[in-house]
PDB file of C-alpha atoms in Angstrom:
ATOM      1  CA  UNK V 103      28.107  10.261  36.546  1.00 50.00           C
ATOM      2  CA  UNK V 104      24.946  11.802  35.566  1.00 57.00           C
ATOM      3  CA  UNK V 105      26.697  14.848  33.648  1.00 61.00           C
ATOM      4  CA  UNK V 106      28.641  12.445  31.914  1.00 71.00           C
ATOM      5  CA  UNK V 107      25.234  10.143  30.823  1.00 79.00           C
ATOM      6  CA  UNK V 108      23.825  13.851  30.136  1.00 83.00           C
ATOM      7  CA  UNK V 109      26.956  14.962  27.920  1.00 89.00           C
ATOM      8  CA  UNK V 110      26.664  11.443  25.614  1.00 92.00           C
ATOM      9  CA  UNK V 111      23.300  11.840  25.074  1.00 95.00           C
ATOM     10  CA  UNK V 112      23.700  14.832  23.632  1.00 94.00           C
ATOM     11  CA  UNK V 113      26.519  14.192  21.785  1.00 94.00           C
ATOM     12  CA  UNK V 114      24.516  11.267  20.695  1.00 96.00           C
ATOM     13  CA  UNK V 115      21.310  12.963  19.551  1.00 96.00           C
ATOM     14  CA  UNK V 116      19.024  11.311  22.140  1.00 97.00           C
ATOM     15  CA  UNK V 117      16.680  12.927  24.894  1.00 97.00           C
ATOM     16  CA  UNK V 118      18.111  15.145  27.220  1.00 95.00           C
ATOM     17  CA  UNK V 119      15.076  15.526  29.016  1.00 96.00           C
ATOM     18  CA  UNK V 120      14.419  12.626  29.705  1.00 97.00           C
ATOM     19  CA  UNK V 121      15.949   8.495  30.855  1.00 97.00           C
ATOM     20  CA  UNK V 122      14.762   5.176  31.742  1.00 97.00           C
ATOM     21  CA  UNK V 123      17.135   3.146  34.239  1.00 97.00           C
ATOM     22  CA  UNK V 124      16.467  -0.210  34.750  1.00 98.00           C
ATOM     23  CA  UNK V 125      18.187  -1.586  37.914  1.00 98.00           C
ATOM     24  CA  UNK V 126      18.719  -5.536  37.678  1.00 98.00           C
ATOM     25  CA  UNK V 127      20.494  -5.514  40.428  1.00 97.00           C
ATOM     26  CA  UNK V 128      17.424  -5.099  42.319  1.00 97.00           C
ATOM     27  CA  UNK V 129      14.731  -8.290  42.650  1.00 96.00           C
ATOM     28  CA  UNK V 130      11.937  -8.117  40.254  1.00 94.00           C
ATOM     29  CA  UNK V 131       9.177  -7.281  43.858  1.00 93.00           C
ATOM     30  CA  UNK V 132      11.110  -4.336  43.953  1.00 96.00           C
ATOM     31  CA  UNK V 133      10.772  -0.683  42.078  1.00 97.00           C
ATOM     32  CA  UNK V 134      14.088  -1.447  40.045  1.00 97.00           C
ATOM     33  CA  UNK V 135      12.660   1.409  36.326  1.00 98.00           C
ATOM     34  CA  UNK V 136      12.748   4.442  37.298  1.00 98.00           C
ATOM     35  CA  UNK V 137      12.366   7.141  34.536  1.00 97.00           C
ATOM     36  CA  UNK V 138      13.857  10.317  35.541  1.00 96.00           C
ATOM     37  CA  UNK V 139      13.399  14.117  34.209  1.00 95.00           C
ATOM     38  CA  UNK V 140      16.711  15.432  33.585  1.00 94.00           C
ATOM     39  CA  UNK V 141      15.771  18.509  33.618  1.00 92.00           C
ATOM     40  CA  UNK V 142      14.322  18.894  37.530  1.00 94.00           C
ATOM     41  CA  UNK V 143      16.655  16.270  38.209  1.00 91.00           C
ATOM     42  CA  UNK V 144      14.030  14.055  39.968  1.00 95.00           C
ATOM     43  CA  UNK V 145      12.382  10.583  39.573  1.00 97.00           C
ATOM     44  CA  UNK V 146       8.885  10.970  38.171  1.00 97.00           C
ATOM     45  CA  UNK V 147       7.791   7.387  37.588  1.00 98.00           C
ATOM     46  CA  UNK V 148       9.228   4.217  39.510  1.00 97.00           C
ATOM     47  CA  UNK V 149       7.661   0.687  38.906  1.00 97.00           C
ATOM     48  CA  UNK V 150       8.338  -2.802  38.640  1.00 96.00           C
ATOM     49  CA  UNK V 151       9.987  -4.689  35.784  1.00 97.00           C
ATOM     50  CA  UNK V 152      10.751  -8.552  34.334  1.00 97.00           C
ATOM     51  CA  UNK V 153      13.570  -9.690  33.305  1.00 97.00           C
ATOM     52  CA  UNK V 154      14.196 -13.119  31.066  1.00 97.00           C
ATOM     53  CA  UNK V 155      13.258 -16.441  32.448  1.00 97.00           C
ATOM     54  CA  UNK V 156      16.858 -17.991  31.076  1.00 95.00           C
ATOM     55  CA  UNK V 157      20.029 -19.533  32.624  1.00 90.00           C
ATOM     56  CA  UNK V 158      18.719 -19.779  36.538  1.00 93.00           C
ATOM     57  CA  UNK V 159      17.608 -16.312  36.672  1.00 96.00           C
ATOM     58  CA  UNK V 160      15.467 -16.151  39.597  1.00 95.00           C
ATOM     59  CA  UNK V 161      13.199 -13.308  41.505  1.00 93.00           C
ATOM     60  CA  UNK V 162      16.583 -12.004  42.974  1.00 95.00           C
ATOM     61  CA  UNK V 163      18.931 -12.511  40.346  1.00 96.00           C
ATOM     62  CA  UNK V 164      19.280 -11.629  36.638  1.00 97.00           C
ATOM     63  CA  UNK V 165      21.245 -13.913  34.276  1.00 97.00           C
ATOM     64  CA  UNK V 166      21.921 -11.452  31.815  1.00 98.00           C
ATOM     65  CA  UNK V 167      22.950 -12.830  28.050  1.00 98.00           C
ATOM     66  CA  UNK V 168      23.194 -11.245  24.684  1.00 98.00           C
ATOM     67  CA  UNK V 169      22.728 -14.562  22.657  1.00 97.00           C
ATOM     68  CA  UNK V 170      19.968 -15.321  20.882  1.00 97.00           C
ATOM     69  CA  UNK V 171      17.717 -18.362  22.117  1.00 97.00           C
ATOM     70  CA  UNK V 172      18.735 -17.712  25.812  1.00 98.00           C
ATOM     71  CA  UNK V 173      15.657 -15.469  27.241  1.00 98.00           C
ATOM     72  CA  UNK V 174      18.257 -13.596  28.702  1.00 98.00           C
ATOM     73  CA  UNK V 175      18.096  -9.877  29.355  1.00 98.00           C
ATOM     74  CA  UNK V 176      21.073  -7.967  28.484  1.00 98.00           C
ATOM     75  CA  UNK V 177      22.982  -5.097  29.942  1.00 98.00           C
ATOM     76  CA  UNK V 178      23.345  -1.667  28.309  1.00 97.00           C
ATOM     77  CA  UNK V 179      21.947   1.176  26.554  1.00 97.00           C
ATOM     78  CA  UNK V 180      18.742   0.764  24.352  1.00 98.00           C
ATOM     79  CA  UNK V 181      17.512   3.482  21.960  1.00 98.00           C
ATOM     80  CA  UNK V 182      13.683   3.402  21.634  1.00 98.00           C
ATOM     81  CA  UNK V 183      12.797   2.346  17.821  1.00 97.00           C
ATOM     82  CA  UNK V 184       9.508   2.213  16.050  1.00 96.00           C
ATOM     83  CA  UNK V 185       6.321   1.624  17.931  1.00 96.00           C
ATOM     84  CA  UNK V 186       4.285  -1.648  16.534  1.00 96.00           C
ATOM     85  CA  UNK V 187       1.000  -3.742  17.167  1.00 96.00           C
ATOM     86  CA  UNK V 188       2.764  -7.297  17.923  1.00 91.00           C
ATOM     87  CA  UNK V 189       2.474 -10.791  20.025  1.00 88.00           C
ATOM     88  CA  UNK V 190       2.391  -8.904  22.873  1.00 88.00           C
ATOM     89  CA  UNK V 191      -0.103  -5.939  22.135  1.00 92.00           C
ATOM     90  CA  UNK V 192       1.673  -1.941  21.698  1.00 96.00           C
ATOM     91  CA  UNK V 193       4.905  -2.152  22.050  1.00 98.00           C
ATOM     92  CA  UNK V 194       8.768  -0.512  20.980  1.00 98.00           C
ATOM     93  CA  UNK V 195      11.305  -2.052  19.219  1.00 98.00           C
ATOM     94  CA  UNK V 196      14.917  -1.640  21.204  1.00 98.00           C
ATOM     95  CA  UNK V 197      18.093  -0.876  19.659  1.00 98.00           C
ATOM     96  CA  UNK V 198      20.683  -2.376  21.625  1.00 98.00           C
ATOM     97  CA  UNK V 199      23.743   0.668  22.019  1.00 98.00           C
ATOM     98  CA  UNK V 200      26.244  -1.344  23.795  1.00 97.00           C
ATOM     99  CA  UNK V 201      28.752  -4.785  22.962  1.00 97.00           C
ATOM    100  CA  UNK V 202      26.580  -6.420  25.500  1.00 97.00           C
ATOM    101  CA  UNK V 203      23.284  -6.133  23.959  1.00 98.00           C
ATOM    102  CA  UNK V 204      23.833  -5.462  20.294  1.00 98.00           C
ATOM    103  CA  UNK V 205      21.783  -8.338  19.330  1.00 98.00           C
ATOM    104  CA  UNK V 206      18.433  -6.831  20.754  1.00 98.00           C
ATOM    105  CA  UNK V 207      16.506  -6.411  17.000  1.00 97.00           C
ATOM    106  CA  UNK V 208      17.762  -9.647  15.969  1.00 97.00           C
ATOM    107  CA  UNK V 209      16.832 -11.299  19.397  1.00 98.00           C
ATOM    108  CA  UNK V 210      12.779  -9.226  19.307  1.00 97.00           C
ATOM    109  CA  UNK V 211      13.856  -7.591  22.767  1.00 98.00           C
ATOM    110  CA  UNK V 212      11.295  -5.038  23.311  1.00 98.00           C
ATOM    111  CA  UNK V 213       9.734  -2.707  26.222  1.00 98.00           C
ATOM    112  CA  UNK V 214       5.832  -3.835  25.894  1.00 98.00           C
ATOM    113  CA  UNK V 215       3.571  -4.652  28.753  1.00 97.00           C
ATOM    114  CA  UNK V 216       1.952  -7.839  30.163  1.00 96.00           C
ATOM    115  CA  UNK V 217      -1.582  -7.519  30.831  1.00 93.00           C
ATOM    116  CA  UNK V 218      -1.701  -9.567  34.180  1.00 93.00           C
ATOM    117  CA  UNK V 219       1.196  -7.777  36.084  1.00 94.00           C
ATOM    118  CA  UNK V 220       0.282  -5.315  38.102  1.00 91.00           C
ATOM    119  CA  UNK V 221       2.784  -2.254  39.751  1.00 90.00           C
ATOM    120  CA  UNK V 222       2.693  -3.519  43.428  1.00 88.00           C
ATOM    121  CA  UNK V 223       6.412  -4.991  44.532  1.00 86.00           C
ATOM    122  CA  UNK V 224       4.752  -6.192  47.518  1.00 83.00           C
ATOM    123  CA  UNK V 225       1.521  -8.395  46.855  1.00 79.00           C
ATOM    124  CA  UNK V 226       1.600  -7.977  42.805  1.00 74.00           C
ATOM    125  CA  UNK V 227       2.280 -11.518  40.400  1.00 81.00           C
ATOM    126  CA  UNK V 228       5.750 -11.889  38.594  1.00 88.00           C
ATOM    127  CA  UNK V 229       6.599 -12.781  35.702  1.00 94.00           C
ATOM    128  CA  UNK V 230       8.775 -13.533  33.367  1.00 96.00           C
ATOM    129  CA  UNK V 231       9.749 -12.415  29.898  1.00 97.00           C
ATOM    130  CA  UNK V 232      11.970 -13.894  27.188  1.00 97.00           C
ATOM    131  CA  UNK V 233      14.243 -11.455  27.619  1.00 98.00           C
ATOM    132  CA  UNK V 234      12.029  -7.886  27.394  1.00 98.00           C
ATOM    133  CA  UNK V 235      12.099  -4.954  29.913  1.00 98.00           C
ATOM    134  CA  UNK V 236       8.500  -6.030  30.631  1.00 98.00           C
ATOM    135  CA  UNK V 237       6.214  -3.814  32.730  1.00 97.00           C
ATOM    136  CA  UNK V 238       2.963  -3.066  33.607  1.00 96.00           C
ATOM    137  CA  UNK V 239       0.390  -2.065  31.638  1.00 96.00           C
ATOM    138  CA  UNK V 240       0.348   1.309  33.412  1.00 96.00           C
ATOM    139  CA  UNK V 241       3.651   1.868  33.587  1.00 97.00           C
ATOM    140  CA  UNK V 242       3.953   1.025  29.738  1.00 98.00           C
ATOM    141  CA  UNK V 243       1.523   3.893  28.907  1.00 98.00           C
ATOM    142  CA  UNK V 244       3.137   6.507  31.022  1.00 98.00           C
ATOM    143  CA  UNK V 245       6.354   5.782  29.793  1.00 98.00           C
ATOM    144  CA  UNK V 246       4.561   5.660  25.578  1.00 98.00           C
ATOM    145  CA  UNK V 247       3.108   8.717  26.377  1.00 98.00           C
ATOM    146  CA  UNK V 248       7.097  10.228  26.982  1.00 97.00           C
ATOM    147  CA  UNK V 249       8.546   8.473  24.077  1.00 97.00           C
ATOM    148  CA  UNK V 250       5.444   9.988  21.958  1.00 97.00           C
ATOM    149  CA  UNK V 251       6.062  13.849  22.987  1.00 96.00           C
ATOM    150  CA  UNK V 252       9.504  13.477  22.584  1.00 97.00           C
ATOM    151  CA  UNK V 253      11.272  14.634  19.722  1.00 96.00           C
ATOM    152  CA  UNK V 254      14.343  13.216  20.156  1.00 97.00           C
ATOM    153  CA  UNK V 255      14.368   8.928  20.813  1.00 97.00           C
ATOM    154  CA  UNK V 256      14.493   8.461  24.360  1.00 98.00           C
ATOM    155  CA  UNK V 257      16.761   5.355  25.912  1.00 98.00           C
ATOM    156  CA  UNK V 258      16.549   2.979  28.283  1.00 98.00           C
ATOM    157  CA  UNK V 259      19.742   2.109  29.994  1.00 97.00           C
ATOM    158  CA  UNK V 260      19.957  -1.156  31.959  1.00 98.00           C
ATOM    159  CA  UNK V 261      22.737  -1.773  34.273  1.00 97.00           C
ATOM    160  CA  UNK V 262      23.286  -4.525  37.462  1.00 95.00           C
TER     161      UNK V 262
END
């Protein structure tokens, strides 16, 4: 599976080097981003992440939507667009890649940070988002700092 996510991102003119997978499946006190080097074929960041407050989603489970209004995270690929100074601080607009989250720009998903979260699964707050891959504030600069060096855009792919 990984030399096939490896062949279309070539094909498709994104990162090689590196990916961001997002694991809904996983409860949100749990690592469930991981952003892997495809080059050494390792993880080299792992953290926490929100996902949207709509439709019963809970701590374990995800209600993932691609309509607008629902605060609803949605599956799929997500190309990292321009970087901007918005409601929520430094953050990336997405591009939603797939049928099942093509409405991302029109819906404001982005990957931005929330000051008060912090990267322990165990003891750490959660929160919530509208519908953003939402991370810590750490995590969000480790993860800029990629994107940044990067000459190619880098995605995020988030799958359940």
């Amino acid at each position: 599976k990984g030399l096939t996510q490896l062949s279309w991102l070539k094909r498709n003119g994104f990162s090689q080097r590196y990916l961001l997978l997002a694991d809904l499946s996983l409860p949100m006190n749990a690592y469930r981003l991981f952003l892997v080097d495809l080059e050494k074929q390792q993880v080299i960041l792992r953290s926490v992440m929100a996902h949207g407050s709509g439709r019963g989603s809970t701590i374990e489970e995800a209600v993932c939507s691609n309509e607008p209004g629902s605060n609803c995270s949605s599956l799929g690929r997500y190309r990292f667009g321009a970087n901007y100074n918005g409601r929520w601080g430094n953050s990336f607009r997405l591009h939603g890649l797939d049928p099942g989250n093509n409405r991302a720009l029109q819906r404001a998903i982005v990957f931005h940070y929330y000051q008060y979260m912090t990267d322990d699964p165990e003891s750490g707050s959660l929160y919530y988002s509208q519908g953003c891959p939402m991370v810590p504030k750490s995590t969000y600069l480790k993860v800029k700092k990629i994107v940044d060096s990067e000459s190619q855009p880098l995605v995020l792919w988030i799958y359940k």
